CSV table of C-alpha atoms and ligand atoms in Angstrom, one decimal:
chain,number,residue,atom,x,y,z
Z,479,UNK,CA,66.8,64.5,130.2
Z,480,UNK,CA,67.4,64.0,126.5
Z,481,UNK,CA,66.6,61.5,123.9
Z,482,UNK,CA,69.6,59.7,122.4
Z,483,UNK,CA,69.7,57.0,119.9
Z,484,UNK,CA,73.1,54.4,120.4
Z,485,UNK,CA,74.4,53.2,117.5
Z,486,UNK,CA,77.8,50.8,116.3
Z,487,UNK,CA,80.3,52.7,115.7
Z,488,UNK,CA,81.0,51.8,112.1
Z,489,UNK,CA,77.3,52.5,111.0
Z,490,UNK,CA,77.4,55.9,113.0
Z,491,UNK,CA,78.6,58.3,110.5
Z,492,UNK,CA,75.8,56.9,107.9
Z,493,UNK,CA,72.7,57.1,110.7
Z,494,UNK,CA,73.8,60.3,111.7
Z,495,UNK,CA,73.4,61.6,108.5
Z,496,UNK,CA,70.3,60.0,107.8
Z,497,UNK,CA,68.6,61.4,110.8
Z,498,UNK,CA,70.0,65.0,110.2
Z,499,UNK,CA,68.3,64.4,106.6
Z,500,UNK,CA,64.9,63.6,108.5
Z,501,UNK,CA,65.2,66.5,110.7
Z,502,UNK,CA,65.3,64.3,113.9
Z,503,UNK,CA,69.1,65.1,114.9
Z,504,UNK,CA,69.0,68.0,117.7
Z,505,UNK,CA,71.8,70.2,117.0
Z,506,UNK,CA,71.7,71.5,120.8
Z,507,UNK,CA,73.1,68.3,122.4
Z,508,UNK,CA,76.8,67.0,121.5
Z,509,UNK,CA,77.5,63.0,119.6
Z,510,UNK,CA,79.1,61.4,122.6
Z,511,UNK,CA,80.6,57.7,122.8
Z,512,UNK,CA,80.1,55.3,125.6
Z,513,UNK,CA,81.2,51.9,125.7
Z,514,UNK,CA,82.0,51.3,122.6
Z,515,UNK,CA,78.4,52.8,121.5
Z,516,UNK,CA,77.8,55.9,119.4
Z,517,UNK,CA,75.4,58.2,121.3
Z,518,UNK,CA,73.2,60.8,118.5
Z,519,UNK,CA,71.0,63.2,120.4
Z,520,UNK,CA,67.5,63.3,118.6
Z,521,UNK,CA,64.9,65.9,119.2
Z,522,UNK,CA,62.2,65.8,121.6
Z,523,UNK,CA,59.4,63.2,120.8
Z,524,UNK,CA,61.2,61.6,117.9
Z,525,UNK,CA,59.8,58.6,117.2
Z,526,UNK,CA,62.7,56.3,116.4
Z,527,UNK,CA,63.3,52.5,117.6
Z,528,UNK,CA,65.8,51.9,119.9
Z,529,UNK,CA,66.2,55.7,121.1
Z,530,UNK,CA,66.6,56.3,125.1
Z,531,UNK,CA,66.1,59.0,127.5
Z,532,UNK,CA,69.3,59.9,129.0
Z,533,UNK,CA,69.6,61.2,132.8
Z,534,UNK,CA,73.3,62.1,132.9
Z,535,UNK,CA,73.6,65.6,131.8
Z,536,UNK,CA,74.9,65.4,128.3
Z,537,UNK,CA,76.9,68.2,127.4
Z,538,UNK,CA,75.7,71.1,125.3
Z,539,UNK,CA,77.4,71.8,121.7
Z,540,UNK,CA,78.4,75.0,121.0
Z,541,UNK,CA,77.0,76.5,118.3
Z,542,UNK,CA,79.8,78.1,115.7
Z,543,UNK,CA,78.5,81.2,114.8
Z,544,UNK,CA,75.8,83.9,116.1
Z,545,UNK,CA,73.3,82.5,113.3
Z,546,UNK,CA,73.8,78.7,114.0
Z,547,UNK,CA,72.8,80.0,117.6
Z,548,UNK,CA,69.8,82.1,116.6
Z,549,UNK,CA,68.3,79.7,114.2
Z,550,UNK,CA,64.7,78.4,115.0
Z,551,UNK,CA,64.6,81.6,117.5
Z,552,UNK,CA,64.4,84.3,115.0
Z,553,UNK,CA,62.4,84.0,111.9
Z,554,UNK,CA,64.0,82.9,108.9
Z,555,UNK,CA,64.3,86.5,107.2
Z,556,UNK,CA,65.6,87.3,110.2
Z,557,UNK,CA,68.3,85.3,110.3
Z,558,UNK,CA,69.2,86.0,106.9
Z,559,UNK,CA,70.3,89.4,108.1
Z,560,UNK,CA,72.4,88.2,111.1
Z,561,UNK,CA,76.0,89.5,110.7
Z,562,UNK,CA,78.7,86.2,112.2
Z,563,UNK,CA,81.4,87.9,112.5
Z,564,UNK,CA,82.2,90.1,115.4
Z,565,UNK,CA,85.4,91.0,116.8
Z,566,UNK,CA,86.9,89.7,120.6
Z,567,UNK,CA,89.3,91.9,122.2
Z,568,UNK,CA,90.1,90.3,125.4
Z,569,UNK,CA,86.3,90.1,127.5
Z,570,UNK,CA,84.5,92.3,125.3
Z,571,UNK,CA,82.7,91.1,121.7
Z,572,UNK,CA,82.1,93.9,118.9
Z,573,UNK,CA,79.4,92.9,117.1
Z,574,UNK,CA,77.5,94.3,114.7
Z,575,UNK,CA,73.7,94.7,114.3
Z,576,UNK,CA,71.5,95.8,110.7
Z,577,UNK,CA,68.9,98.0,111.2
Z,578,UNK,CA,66.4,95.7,110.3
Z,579,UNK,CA,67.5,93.6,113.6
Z,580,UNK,CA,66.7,96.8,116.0
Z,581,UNK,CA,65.1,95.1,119.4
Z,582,UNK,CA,67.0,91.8,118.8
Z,583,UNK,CA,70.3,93.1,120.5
Z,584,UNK,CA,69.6,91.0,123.8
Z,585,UNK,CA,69.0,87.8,121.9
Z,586,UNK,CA,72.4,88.3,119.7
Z,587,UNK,CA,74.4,89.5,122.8
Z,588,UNK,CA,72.9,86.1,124.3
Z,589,UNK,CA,73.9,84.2,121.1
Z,590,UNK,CA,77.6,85.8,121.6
Z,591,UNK,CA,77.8,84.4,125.0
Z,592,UNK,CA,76.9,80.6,123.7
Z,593,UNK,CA,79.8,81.4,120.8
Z,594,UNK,CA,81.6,82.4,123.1
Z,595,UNK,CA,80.9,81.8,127.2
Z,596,UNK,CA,84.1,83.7,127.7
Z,597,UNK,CA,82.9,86.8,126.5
Z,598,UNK,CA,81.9,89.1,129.6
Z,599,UNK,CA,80.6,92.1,127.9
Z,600,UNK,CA,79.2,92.7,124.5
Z,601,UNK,CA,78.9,96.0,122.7
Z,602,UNK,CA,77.3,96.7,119.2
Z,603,UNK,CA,78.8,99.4,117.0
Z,604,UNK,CA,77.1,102.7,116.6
Z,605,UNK,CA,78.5,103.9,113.5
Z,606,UNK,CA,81.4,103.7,111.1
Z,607,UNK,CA,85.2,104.6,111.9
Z,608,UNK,CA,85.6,108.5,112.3
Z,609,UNK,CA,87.6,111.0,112.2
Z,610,UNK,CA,91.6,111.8,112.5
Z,611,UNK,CA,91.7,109.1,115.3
Z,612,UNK,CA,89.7,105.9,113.2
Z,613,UNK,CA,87.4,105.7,116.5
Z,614,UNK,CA,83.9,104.4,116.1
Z,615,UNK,CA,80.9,104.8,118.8
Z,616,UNK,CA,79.6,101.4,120.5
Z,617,UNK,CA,76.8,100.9,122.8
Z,618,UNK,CA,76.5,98.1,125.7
Z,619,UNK,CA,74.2,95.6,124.7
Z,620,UNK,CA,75.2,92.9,127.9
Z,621,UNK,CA,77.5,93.3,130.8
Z,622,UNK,CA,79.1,95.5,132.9
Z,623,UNK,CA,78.7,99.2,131.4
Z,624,UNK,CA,82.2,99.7,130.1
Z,625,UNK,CA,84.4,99.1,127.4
Z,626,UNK,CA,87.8,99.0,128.8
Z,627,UNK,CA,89.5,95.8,128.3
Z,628,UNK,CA,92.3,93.7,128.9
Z,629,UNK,CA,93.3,92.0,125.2
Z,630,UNK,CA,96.3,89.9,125.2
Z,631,UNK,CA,98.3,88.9,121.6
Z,632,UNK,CA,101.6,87.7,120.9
Z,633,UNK,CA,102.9,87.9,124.6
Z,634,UNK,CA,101.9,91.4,125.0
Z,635,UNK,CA,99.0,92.9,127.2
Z,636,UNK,CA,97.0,95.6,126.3
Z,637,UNK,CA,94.6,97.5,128.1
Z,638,UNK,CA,92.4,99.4,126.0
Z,639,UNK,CA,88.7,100.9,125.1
Z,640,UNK,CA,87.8,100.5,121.6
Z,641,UNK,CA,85.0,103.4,122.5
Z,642,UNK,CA,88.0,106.0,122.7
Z,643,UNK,CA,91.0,104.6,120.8
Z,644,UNK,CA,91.0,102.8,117.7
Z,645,UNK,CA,92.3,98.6,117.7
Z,646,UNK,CA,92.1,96.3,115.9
Z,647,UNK,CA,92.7,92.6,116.7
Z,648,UNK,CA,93.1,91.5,112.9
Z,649,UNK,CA,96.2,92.6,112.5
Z,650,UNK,CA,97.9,90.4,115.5
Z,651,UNK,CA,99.4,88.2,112.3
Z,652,UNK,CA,101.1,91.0,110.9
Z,653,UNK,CA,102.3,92.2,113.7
Z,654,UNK,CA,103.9,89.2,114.9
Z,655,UNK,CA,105.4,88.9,111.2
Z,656,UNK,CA,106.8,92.1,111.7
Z,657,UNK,CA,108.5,91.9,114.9
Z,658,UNK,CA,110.3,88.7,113.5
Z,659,UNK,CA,112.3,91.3,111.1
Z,660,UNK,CA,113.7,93.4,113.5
Z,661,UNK,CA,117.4,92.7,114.4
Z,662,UNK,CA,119.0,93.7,117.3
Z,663,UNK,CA,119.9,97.5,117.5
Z,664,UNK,CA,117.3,99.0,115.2
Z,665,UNK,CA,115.8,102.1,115.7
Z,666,UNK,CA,112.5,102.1,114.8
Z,667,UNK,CA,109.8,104.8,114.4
Z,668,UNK,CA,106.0,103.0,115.5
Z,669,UNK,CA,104.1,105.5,113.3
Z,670,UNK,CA,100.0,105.9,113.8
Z,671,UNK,CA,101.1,104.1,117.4
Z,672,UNK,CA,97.5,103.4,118.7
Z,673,UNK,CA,97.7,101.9,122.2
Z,674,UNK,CA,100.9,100.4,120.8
Z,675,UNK,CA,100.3,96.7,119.7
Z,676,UNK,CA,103.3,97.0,117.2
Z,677,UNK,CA,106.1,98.2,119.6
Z,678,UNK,CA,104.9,96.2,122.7
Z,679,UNK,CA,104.9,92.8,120.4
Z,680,UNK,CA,108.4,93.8,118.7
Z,681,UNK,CA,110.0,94.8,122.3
Z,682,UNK,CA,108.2,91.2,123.8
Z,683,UNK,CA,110.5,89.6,121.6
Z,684,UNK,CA,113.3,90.6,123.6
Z,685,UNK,CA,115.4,92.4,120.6
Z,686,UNK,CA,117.6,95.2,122.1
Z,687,UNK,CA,115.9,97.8,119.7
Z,688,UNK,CA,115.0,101.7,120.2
Z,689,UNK,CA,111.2,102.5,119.4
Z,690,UNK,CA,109.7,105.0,119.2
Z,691,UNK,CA,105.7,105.1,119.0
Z,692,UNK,CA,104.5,108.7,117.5
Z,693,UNK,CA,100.3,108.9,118.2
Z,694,UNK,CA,98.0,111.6,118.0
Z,695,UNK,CA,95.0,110.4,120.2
Z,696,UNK,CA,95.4,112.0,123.9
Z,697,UNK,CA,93.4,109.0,125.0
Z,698,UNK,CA,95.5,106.0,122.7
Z,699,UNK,CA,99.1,107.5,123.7
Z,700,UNK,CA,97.6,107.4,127.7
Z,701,UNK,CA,96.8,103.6,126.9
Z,702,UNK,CA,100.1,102.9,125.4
Z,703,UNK,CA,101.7,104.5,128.7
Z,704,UNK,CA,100.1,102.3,130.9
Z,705,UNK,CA,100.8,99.7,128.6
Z,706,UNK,CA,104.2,100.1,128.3
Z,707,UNK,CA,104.5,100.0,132.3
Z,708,UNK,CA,102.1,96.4,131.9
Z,709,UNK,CA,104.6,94.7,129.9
Z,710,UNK,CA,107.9,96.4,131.2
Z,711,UNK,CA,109.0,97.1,127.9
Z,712,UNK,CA,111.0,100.1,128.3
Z,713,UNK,CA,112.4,100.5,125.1
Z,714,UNK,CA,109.3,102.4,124.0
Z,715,UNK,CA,108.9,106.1,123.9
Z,716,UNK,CA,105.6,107.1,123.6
Z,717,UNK,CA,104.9,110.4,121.8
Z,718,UNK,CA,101.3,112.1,121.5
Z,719,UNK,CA,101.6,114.3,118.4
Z,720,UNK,CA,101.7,114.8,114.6
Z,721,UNK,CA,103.5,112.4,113.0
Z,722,UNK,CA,104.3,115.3,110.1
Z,723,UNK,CA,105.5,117.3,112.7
Z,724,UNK,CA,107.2,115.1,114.8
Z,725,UNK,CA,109.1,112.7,112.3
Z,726,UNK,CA,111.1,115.9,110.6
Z,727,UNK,CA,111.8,118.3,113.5
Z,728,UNK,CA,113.3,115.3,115.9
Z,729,UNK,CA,114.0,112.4,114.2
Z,730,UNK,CA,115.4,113.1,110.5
Z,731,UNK,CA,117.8,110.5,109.6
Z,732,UNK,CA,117.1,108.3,112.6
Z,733,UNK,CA,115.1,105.1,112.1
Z,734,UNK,CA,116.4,101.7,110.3
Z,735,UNK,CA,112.8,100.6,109.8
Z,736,UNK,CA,109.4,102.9,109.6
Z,737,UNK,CA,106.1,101.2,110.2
Z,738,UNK,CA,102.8,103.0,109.0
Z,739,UNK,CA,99.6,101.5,109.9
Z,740,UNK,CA,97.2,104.1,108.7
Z,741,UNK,CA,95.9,102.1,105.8
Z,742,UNK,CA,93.3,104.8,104.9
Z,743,UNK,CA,95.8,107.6,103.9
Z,744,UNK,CA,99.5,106.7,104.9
Z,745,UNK,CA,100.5,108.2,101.5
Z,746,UNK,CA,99.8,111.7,102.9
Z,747,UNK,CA,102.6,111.2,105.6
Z,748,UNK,CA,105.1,109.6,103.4
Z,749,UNK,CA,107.7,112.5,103.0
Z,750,UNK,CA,107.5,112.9,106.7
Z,751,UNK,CA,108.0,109.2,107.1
Z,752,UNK,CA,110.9,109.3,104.6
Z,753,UNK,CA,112.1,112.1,106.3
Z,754,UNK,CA,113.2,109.9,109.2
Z,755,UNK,CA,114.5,106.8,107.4
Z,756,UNK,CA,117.8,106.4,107.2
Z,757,UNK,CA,119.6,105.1,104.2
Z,758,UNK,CA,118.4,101.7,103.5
Z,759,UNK,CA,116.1,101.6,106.2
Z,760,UNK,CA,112.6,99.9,105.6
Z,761,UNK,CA,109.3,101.7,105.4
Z,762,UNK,CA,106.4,99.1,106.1
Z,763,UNK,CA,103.2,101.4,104.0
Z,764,UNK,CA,99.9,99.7,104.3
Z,765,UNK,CA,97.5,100.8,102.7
Z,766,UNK,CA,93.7,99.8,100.6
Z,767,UNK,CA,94.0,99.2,97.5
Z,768,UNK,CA,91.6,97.3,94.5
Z,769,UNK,CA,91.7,93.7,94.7
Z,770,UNK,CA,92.3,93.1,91.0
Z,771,UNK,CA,95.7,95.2,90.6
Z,772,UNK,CA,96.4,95.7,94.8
Z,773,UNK,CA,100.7,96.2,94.4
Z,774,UNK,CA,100.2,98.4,91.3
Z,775,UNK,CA,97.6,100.9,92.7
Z,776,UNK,CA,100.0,100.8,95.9
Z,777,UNK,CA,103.2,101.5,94.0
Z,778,UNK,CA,101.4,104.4,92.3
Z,779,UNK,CA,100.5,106.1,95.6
Z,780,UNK,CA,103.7,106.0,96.6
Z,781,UNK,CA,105.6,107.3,93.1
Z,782,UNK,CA,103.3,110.2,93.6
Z,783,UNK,CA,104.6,111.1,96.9
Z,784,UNK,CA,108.4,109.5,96.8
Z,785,UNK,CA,110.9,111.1,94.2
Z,786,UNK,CA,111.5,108.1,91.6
Z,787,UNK,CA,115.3,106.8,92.1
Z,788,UNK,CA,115.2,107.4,96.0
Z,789,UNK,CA,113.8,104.4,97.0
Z,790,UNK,CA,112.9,101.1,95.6
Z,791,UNK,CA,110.1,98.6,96.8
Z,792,UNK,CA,111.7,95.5,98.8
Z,793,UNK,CA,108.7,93.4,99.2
Z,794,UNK,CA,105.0,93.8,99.0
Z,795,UNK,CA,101.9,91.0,100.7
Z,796,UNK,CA,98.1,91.1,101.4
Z,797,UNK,CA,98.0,91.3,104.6
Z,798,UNK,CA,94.0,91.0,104.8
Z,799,UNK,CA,90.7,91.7,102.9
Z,800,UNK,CA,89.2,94.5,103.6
Z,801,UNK,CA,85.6,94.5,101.9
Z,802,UNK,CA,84.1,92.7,98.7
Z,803,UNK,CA,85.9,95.2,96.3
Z,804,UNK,CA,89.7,95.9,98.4
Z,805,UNK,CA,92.2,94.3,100.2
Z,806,UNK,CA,94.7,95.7,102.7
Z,807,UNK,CA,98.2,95.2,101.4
Z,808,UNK,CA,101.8,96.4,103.1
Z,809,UNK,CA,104.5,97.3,100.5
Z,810,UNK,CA,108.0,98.0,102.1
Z,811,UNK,CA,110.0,100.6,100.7
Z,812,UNK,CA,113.9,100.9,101.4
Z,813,UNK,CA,115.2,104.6,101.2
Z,814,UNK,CA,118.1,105.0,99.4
Z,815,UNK,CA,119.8,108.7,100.3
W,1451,SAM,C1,94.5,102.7,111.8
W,1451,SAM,S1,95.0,103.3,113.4
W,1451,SAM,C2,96.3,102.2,113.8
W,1451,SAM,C3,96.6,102.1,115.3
W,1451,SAM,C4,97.5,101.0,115.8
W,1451,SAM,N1,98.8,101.0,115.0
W,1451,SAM,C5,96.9,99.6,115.7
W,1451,SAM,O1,97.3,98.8,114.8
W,1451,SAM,O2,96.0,99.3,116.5
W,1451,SAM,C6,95.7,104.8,113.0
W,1451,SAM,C7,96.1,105.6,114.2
W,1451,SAM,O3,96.8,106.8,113.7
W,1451,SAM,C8,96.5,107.9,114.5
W,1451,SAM,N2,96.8,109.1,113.7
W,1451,SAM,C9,96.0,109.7,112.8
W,1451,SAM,N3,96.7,110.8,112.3
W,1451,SAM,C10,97.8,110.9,112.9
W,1451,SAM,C11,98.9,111.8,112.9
W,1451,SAM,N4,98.9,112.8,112.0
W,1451,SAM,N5,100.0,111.6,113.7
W,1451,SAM,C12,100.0,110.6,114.6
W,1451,SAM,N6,99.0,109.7,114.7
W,1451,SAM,C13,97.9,109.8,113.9
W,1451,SAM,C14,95.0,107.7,114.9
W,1451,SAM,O4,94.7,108.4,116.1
W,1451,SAM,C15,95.0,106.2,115.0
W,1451,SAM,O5,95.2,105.8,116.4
């Protein structure tokens, strides 16, 4: 049972606000209409005339965001701490909890869940992104004790555990952006591979296209192996090595387009990238860079490693921001030998 107030339609928008205003609209119950009648839920004991009890379960709203969910059940400081935004690979949420919230994980894992009642487990991160392979720790805060799961983006499926490999779903955008360049034929070189969410969207399109997907996580090239088998896309090679070593020793000369998604320090593996473009194929570089002059801080890494005169830029986007001060921006270079 809840108590709803029915109003005319045309004077709805004004009462709803009124009573929001008043504090007696309950956030927790959806505005439903009924013969011809504007249904507001009010809360509990609000005195207003003309308000009924409803029997018929009303249906819950959702609330938008971990916050919206928490509010009135953790006190107002701290809620003011609460961090929204999590990321959802496939079943599993990523979210992330300050300090100053320690003993609260059940009740945001619970808010996750109302967010979103698809989400089956939820894990908070441990730590920040370390190390050669960009892997964080996380920790089970609901569900089943694992990590593993099943993401799906672009047509692709990709099994993977964000514990061991690195992933990240922001990038599903670019990737499909990406995989609308190719042409049929290329040879392409999936640099910094990961469990392979570049190649496997690019070969889901269908493109006749060589790639090959260089990684040097044991545990990332493994997913991209079963991955590969998942989506039958057997135009992907899957390599577990050093790109620096790989790139030059097997594949000089070979690839029409490069990508290199290792935003943090691609510009360290840009002669070995080079090393494999052919001439005029495209290099896609990503890569951090100040918000205020992002393309020219970019084009500077890149004249320190590139001999001027052998290669010119071809295009250069945001692709995201990255923090308050950076953004993430691709700039594609075409070699010229
Ligand atoms: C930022 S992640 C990108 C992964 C994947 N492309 C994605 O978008 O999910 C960079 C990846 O490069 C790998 N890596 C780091 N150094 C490498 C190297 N020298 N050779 C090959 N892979 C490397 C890391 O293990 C990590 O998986």
């Amino acid at each position: 049972m809840a108590l709803f107030l029915p109003v005319e339609k045309k004077s709805a928008q004004k009462r709803m606000e009124s009573l929001k205003r008043k504090g007696l609209f309950n956030p927790d119950y959806r505005v439903f209409e009924k013969e011809g009648m504007i249904w507001i839920p009010l809360r509990a004991g609000a005195e207003v005339e003309g308000a009924a009890e409803i029997s018929t379960e009303p249906v819950r709203r959702r609330p938008k965001s971990i916050g919206e969910a928490l509010a009135g059940v953790l006190e107002p400081e701290e809620l003011a701490q609460v961090v929204n935004s999590f990321d959802l690979v496939g079943e599993l949420a990523i979210v992330e909890i300050p300090e100053t919230l320690v003993g609260k994980e059940a009740l945001v894992a619970q808010a996750v869940i109302q967010v979103h009642p698809n989400v089956k487990t939820v894990a908070k991160k441990e730590g920040p992104m370390e190390g050669e392979f960009r892997v964080r720790r996380l920790k089970v805060i609901y569900g089943e004790n694992t990590t593993e799961t099943l993401y799906k983006e672009n047509g692709a499926k990709m099994l993977l555990d964000p514990a061991k490999v690195y992933f990240s779903p922001r990038l599903s955008f670019e990737r499909k952006r990406i995989a609308g360049l190719v042409k049929d034929g290329e040879h392409i070189l999936a640099l910094f591979a990961g469990v392979g969410p570049f190649p496997l969207v690019i070969a889901k399109q269908g493109k006749k296209c060589e790639i090959v997907a260089i990684e040097l996580n044991p545990a990332a090239v493994e997913y991209m192996e079963k991955n590969i088998l998942l989506n039958k896309a057997k135009d992907i090679k899957a390599i577990c090595g050093d790109v620096k070593e790989i790139v030059p020793r097997d594949y000089a000369n070979w690839a029409d387009r490069i990508l290199m998604p290792l935003p943090k320090d691609a510009e360290l593996f840009l002669e070995a990238a080079y090393a494999g473009a052919r001439n005029g194929a495209i290099i896609h570089f990503y890569t951090f860079a100040d918000i205020g002059r992002p393309f020219e801080e970019a084009r500077e890494k890149i004249a320190r490693h590139l001999e001027k005169g052998k290669y010119e830029i071809a295009g250069e986007r945001i692709v995201r921001p990255f923090s308050p001060a950076q953004v993430q921006v691709v700039l594609d270079i075409r070699a010229k030998k």
